[in-house]
mmCIF file of C-alpha atoms in Angstrom:
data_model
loop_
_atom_site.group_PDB
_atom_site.id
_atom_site.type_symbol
_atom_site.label_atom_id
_atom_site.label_comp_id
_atom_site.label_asym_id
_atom_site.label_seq_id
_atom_site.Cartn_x
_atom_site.Cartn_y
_atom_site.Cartn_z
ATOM 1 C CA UNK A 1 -27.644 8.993 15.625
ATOM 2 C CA UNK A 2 -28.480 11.156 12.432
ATOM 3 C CA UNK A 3 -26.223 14.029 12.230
ATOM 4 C CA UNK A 4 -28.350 17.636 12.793
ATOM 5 C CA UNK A 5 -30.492 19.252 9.875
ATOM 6 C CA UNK A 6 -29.595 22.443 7.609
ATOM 7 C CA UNK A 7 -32.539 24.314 7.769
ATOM 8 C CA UNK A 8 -34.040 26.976 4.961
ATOM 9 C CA UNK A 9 -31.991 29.436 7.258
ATOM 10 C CA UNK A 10 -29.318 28.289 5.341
ATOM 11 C CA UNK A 11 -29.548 30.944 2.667
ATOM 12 C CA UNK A 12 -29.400 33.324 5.683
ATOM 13 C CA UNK A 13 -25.328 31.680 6.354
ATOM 14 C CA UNK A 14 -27.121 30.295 9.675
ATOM 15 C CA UNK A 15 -27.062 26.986 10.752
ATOM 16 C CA UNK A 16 -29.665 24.986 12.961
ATOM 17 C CA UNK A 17 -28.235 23.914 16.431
ATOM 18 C CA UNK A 18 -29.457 23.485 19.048
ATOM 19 C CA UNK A 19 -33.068 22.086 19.364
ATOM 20 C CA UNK A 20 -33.069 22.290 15.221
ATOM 21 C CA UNK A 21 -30.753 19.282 15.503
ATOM 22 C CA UNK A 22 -32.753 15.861 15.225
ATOM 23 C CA UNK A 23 -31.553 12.619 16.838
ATOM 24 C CA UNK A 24 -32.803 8.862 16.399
ATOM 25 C CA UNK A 25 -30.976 6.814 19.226
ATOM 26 C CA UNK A 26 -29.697 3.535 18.324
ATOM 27 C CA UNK A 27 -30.771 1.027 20.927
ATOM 28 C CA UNK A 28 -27.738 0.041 23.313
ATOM 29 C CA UNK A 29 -27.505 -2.769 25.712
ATOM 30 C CA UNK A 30 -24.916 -3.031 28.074
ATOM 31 C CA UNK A 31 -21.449 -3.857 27.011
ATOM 32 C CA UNK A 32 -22.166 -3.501 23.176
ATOM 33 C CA UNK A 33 -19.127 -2.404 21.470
ATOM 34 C CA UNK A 34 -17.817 -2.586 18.117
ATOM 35 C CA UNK A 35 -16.117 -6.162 18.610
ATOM 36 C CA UNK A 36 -17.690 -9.312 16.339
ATOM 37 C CA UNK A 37 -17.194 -6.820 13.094
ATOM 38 C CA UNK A 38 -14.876 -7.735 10.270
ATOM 39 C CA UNK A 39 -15.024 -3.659 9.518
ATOM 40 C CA UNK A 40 -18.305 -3.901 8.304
ATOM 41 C CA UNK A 41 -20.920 -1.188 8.290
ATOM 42 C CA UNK A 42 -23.427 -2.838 10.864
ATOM 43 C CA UNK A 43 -23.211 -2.778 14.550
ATOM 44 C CA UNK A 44 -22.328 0.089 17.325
ATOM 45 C CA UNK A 45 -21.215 3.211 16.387
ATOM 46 C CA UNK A 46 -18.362 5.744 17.927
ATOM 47 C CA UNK A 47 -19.580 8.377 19.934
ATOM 48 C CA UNK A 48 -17.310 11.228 21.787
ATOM 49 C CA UNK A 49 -19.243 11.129 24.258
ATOM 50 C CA UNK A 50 -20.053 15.128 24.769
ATOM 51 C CA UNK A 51 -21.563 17.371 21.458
ATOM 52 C CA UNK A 52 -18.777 20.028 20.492
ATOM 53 C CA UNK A 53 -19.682 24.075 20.358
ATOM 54 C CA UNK A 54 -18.295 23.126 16.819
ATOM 55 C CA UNK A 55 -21.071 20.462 16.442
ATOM 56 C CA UNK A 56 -23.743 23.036 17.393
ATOM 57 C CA UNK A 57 -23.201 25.585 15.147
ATOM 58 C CA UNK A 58 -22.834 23.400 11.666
ATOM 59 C CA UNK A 59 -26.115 21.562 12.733
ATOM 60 C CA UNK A 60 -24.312 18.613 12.860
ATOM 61 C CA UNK A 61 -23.898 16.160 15.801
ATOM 62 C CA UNK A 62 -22.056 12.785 16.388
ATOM 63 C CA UNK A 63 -22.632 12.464 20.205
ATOM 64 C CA UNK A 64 -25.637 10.443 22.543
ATOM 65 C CA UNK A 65 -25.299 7.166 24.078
ATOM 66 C CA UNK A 66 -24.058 6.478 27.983
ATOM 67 C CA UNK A 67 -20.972 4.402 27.154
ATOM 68 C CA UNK A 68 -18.203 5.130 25.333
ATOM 69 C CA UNK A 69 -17.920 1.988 23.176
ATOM 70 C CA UNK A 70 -21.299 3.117 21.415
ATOM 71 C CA UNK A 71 -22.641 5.908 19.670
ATOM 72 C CA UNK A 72 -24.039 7.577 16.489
ATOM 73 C CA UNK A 73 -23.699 6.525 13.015
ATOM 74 C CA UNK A 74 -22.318 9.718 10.749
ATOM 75 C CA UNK A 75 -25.240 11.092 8.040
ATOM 76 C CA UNK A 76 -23.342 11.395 4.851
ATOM 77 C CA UNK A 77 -25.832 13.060 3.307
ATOM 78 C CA UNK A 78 -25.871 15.782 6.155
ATOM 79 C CA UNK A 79 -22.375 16.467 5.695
ATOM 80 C CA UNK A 80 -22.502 16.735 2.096
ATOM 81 C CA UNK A 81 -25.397 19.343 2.612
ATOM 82 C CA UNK A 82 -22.655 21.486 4.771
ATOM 83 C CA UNK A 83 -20.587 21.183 2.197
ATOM 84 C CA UNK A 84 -22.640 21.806 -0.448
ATOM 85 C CA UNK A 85 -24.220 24.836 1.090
ATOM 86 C CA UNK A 86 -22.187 26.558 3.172
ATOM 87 C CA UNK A 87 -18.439 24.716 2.589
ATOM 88 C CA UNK A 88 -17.127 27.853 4.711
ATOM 89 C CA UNK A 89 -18.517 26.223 7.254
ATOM 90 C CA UNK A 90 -15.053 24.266 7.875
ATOM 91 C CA UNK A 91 -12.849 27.239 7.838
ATOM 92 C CA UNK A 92 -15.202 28.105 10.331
ATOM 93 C CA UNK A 93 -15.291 25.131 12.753
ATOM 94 C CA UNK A 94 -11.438 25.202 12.390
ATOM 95 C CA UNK A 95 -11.589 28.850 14.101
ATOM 96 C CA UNK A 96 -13.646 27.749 16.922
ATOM 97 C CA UNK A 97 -11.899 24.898 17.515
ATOM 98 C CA UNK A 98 -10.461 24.567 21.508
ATOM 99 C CA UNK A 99 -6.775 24.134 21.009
ATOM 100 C CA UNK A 100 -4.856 22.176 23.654
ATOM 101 C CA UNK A 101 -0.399 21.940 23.744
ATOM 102 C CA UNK A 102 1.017 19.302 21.726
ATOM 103 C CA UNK A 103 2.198 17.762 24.771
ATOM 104 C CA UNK A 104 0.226 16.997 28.129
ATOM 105 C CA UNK A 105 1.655 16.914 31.851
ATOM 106 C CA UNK A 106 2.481 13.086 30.916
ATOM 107 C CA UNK A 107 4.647 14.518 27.782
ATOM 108 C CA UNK A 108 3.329 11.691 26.032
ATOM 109 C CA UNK A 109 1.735 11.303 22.623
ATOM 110 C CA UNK A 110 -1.170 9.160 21.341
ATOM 111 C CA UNK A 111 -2.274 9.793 18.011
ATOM 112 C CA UNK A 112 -4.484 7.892 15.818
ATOM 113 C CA UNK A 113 -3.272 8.071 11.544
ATOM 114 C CA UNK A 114 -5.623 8.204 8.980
ATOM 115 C CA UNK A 115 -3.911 9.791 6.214
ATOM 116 C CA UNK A 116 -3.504 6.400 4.002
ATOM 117 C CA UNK A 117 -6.468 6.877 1.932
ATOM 118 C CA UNK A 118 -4.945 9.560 0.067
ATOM 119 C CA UNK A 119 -1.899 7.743 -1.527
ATOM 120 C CA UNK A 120 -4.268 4.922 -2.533
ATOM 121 C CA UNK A 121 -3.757 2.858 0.111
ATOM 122 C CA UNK A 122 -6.904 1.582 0.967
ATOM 123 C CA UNK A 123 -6.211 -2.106 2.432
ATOM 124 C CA UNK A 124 -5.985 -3.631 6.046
ATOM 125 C CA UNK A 125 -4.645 -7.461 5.921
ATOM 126 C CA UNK A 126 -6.467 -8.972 3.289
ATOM 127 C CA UNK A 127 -8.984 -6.351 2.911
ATOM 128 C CA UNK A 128 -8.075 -4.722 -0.124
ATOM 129 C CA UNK A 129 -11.061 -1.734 0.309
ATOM 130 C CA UNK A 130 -11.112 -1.397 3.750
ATOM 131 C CA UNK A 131 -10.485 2.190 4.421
ATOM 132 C CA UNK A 132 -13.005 3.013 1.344
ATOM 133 C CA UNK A 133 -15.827 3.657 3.497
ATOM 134 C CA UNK A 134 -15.791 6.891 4.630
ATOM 135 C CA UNK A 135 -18.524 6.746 6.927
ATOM 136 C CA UNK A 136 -17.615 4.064 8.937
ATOM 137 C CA UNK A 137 -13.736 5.390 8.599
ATOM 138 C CA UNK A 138 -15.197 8.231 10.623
ATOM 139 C CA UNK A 139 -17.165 6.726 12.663
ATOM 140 C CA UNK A 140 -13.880 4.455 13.513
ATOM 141 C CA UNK A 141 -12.032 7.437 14.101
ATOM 142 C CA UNK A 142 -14.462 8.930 16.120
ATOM 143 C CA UNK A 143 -14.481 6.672 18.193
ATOM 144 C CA UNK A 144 -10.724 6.041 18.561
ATOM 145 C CA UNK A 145 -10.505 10.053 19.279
ATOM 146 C CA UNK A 146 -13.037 9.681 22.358
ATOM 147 C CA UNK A 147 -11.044 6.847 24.387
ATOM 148 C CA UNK A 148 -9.194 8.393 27.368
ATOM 149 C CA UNK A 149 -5.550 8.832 26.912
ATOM 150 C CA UNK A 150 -6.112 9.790 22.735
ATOM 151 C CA UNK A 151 -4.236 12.886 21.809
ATOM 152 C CA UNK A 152 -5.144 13.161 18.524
ATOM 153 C CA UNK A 153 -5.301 12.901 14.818
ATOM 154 C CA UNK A 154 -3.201 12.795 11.846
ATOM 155 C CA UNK A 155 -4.924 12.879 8.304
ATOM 156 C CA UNK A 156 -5.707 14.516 5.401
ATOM 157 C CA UNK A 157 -7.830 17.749 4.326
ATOM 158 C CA UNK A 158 -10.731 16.001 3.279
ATOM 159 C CA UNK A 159 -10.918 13.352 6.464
ATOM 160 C CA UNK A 160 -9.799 16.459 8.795
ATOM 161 C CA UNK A 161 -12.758 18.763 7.427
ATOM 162 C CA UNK A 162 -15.278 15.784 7.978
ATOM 163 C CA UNK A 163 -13.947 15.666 11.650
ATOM 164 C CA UNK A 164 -14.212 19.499 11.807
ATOM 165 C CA UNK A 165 -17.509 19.396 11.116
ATOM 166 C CA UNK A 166 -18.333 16.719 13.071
ATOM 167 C CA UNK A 167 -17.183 18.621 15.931
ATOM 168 C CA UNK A 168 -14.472 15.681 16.920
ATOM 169 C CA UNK A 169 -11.243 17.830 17.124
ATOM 170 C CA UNK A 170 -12.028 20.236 19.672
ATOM 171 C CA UNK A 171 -9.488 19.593 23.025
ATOM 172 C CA UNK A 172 -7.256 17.606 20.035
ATOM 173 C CA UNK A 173 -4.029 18.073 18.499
ATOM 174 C CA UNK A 174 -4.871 17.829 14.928
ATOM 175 C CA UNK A 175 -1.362 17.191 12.577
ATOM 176 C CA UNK A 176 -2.318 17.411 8.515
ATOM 177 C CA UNK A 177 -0.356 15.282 6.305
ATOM 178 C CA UNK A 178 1.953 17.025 3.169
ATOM 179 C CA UNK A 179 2.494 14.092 1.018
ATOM 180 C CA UNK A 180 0.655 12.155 -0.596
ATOM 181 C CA UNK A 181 1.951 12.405 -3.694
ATOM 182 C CA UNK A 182 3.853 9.145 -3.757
ATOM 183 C CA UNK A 183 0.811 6.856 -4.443
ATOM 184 C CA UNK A 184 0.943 3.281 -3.594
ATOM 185 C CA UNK A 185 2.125 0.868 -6.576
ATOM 186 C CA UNK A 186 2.746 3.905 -9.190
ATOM 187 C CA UNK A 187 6.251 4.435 -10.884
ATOM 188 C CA UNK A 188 6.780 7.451 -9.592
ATOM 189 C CA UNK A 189 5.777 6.504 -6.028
ATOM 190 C CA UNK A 190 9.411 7.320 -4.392
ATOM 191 C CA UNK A 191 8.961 11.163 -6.105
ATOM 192 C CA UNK A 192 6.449 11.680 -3.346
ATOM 193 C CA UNK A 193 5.166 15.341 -3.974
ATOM 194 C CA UNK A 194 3.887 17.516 -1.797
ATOM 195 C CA UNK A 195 0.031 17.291 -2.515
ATOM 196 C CA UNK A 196 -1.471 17.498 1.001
ATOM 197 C CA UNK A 197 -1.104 20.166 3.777
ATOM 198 C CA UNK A 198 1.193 23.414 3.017
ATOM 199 C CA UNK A 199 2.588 24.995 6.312
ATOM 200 C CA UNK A 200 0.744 28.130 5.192
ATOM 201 C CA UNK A 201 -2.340 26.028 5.304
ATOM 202 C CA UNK A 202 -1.648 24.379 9.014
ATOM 203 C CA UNK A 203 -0.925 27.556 10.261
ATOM 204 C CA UNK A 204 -4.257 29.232 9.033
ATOM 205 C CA UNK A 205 -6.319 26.546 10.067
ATOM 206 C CA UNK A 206 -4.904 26.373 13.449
ATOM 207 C CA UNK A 207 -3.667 23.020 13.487
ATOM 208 C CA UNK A 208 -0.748 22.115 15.567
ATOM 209 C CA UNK A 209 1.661 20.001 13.350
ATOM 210 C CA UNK A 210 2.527 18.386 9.861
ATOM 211 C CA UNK A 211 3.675 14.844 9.289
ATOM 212 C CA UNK A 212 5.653 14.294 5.705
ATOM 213 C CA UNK A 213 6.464 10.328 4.395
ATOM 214 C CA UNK A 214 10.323 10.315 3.387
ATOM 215 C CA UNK A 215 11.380 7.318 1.567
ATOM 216 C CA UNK A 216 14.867 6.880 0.149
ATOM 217 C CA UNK A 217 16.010 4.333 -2.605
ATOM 218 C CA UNK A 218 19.350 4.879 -3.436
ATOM 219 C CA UNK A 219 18.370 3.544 -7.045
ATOM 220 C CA UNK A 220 15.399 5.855 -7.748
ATOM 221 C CA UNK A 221 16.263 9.484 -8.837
ATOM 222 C CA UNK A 222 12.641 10.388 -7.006
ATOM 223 C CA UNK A 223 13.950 9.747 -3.720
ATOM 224 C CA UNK A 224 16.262 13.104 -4.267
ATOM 225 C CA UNK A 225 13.343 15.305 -5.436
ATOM 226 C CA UNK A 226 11.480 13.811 -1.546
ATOM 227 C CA UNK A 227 14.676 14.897 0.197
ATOM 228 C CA UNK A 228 14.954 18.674 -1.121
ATOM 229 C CA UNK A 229 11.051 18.953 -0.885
ATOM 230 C CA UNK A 230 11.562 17.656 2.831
ATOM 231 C CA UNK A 231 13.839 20.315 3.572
ATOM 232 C CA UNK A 232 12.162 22.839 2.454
ATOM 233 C CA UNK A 233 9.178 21.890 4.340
ATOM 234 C CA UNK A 234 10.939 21.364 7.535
ATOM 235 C CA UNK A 235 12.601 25.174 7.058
ATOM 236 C CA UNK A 236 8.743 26.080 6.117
ATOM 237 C CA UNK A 237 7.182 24.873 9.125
ATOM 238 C CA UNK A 238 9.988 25.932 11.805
ATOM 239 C CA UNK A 239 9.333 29.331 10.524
ATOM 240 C CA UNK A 240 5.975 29.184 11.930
ATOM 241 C CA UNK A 241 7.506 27.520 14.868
ATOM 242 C CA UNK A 242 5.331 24.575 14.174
ATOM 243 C CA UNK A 243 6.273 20.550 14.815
ATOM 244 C CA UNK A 244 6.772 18.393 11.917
ATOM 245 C CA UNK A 245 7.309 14.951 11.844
ATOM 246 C CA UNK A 246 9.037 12.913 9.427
ATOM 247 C CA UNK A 247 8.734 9.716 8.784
ATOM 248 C CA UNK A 248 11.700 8.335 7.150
ATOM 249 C CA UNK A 249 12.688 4.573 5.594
ATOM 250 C CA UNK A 250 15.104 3.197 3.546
ATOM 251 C CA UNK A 251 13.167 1.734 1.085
ATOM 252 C CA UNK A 252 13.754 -1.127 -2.059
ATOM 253 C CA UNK A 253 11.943 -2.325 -5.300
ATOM 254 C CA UNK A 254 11.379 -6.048 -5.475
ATOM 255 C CA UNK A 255 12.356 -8.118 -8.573
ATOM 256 C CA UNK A 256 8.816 -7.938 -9.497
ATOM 257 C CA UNK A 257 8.860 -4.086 -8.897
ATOM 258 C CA UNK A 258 7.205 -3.415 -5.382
ATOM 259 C CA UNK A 259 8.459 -1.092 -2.859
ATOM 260 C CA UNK A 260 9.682 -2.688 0.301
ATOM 261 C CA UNK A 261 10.754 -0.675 3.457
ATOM 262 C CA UNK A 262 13.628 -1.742 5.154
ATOM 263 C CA UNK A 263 13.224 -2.671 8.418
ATOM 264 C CA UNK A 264 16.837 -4.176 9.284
ATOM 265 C CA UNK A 265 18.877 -2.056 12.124
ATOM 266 C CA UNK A 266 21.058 -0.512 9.632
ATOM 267 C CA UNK A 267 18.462 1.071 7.632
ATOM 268 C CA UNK A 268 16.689 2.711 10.253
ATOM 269 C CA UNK A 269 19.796 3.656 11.293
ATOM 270 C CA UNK A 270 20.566 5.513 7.875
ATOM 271 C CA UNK A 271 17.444 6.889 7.393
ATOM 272 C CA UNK A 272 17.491 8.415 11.037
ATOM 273 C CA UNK A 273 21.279 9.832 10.400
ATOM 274 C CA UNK A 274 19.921 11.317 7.040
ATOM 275 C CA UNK A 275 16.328 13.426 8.038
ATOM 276 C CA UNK A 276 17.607 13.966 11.327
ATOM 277 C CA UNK A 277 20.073 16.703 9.285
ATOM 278 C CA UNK A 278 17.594 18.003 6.543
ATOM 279 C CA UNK A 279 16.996 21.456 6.829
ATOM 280 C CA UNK A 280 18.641 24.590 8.457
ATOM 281 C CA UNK A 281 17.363 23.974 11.942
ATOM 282 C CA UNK A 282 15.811 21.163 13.450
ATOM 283 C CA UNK A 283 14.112 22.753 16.230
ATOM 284 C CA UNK A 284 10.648 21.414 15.338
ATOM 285 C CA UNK A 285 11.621 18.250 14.020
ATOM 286 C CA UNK A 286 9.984 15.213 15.471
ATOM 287 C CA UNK A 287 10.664 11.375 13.777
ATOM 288 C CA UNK A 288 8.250 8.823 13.503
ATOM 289 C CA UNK A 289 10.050 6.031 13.255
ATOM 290 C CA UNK A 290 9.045 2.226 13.005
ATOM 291 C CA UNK A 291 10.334 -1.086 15.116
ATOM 292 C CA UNK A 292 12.939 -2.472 13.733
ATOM 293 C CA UNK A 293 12.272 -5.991 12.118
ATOM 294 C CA UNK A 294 14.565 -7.116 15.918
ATOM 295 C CA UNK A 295 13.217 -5.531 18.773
ATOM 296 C CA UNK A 296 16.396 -5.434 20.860
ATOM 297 C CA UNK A 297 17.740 -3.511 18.215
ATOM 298 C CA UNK A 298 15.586 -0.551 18.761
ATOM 299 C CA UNK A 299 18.126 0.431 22.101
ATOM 300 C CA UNK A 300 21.079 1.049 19.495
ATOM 301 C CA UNK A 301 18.610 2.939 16.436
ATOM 302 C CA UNK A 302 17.717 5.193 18.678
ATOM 303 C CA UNK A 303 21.456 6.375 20.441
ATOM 304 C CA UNK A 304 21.385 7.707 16.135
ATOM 305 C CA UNK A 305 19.890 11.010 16.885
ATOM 306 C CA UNK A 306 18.452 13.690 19.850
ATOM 307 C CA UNK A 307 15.312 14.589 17.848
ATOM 308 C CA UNK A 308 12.007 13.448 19.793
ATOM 309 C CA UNK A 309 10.186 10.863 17.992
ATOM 310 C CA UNK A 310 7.330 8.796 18.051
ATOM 311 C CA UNK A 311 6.558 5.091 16.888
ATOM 312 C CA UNK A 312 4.564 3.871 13.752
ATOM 313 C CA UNK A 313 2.156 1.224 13.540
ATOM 314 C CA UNK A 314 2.455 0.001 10.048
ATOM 315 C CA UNK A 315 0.872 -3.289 9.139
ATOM 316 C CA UNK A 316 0.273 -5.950 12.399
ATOM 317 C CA UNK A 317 -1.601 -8.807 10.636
ATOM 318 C CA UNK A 318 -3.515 -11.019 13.376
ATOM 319 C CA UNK A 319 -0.611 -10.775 15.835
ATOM 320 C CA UNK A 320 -1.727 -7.593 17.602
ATOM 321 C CA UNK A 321 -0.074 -8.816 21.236
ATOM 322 C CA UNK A 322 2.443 -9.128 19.070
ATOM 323 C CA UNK A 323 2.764 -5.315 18.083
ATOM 324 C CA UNK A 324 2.051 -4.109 21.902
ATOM 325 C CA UNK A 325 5.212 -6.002 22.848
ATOM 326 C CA UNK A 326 7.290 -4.299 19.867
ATOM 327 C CA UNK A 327 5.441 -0.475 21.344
ATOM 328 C CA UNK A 328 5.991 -1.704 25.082
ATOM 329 C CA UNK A 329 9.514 -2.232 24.807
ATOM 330 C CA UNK A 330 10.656 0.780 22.296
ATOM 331 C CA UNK A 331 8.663 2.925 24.313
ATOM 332 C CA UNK A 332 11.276 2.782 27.595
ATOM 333 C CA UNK A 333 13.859 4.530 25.471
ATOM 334 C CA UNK A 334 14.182 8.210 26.513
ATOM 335 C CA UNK A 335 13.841 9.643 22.707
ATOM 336 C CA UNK A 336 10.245 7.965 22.310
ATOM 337 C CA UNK A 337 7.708 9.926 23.225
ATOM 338 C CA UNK A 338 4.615 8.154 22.075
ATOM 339 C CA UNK A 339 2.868 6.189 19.015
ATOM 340 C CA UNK A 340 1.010 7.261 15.848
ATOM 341 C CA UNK A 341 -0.220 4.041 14.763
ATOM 342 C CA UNK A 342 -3.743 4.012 12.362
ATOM 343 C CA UNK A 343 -4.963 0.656 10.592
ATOM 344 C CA UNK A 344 -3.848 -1.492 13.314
ATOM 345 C CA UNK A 345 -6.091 -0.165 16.006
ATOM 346 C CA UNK A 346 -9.182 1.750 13.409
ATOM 347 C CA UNK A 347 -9.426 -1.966 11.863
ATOM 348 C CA UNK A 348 -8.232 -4.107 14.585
ATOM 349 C CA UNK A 349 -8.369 -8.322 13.965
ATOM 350 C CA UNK A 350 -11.015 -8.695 16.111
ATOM 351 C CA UNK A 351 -12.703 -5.533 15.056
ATOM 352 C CA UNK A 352 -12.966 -3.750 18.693
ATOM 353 C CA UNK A 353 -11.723 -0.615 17.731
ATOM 354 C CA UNK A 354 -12.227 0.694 21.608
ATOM 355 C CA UNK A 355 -10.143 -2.092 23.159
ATOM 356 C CA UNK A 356 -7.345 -1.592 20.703
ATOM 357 C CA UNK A 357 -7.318 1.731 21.153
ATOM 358 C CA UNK A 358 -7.183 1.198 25.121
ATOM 359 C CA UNK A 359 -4.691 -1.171 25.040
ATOM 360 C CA UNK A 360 -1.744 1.083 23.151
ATOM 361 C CA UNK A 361 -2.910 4.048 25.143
ATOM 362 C CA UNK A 362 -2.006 1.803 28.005
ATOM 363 C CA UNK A 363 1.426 1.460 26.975
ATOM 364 C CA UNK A 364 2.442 4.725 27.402
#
């Protein structure tokens, strides 16, 4: 599907919605889903299934098909003519936007992370551009966000916009991401600044919660600038009584000079004890924490702390089963509350993003 038209009402401030909005329908046979793709741009598209109020009024839409596993392609060039033309146009979707609780009757969490284009890190296994395309990053995402069972979003400004506009968010909890200062392979990549999402910027566009990347290397004087910073924007956002979760790690430098998290019981352990206490209250403090590098050691990290937290994806490689089994067990502990995982299920081995996405939401 094309995304919707921006007629010459345009210089009016009004968008064409409606009927205004043209469509050309992919053909779809039955069972066709985004499996047999290596992440390429060919093939099905995502569709979420119903086109948003949100949608409507920016002319733009992302929905048609009669199974969930197929869908529209996203016009570039039509959202670069919103943005172009009328970039208040976001501000606005992000005010009509249906909010839901963070939490559902299950008390669960599913949310799908996209935010790892903004510290440079593009690559999924040996991919080393995979998350480059933007288009079919959104299209990915869009469909992720229309399974049954997804919560959510995490991501930066510019992705988040794209989805606003796209009229994907509505029903959604939508969490920006702070930092992104720390980019991937750069000197300074453990004095990760706070280039992303302010709280003042969550709270006016309605979103419900902030994520922030805190990595610690006891040899790297940047790791102390990330902790104060981290404070600060835990204080920030319990002001405005909104959830923030930090993701902490003990991290290393290789002999050649490449960070390495550590995964080993004790630093997760460490890095738990030390965010869990950043801050003057930890009220709204959630963790998103990863599995440690043993499984059965997960039942002792987690006795380290009260806070609520969720579990990462980080990088599978080809053994997704593999990863389910790490989620499946961690997730019986009574401080995990769900999973943010992103590359692992947007750019899946066998490239069905749908059956990924299925599969962890079936966990919980």
């Amino acid at each position: 599907m094309r995304a919707g038209r921006v007629t010459g009402a345009e210089h009016e401030g009004q968008y064409e919605g409606g009927d205004g909005v043209t469509h050309a329908h992919g053909e779809q046979g039955d069972g066709d889903d985004v499996s047999g793709h290596e992440g390429g741009t060919t093939g099905n598209r995502p569709s979420t299934g119903t086109r948003s109020a949100t949608a409507t009024a920016t002319g733009i839409s992302t929905a048609t098909g009669t199974t969930p596993s197929t869908g529209p392609r996203v016009d570039i060039s039509e959202l670069v003519r919103i943005r172009t033309r009328h970039p208040e146009a976001i501000a606005e979707a992000a005010a009509r936007r249906v909010r839901r609780p963070l939490l559902n009757d299950t008390g669960r969490l599913m949310i799908v992370a996209a935010d790892h284009p903004a510290r440079g890190a593009l690559g999924v296994g040996d991919r080393k551009f995979a998350m480059a395309n933007r288009a079919e990053l959104l299209e990915r995402l869009c469909l992720a966000l229309s399974r049954p069972g997804v919560d959510g979003v995490l991501a930066t400004a510019d992705i988040l916009d794209d989805l606003l506009l796209l009229g994907a968010l509505d029903g959604k909890v939508v969490m920006g991401s702070m930092n992104r200062g720390g980019l991937q392979g750069a000197s300074f990549e453990l004095d990760d600044r706070f280039t992303g999402h302010r709280a003042q910027d969550i709270e006016r566009l309605r979103f419900d919660a902030g994520k922030l990347l805190l990595r610690i290397d006891y040899d790297d004087p940047g790791s102390l600038t990330t902790l104060e910073s981290t404070a600060r924007a835990i204080d920030d956002m319990a002001a405005r009584r909104l959830p923030l979760f930090v993701e902490p790690f003990i991290s290393r430098r290789t002999d050649e000079g490449k960070l390495r998290n550590d995964l080993s019981a004790e630093a997760v352990i460490k890095s738990i004890a030390i965010s869990s206490g950043l801050g003057g209250t930890s009220a709204y403090t959630w963790l998103k924490l990863p599995v440690t590098e043993n499984p059965d050691d997960m039942a002792q990290v987690m006795e380290t702390s009260t806070l609520p937290a969720v579990l990462l994806g980080g990088e599978v490689g080809d053994d997704q089963d593999g990863a389910y089994e790490k989620w499946r067990g961690a997730l019986q502990l009574p401080t995990v509350r769900g999973l943010v995982v992103g590359r692992s299920l947007l750019y899946p081995p066998d490239g069905d993003v749908a059956a990924a996405v299925d599969t962890a939401v079936g966990l919980l």
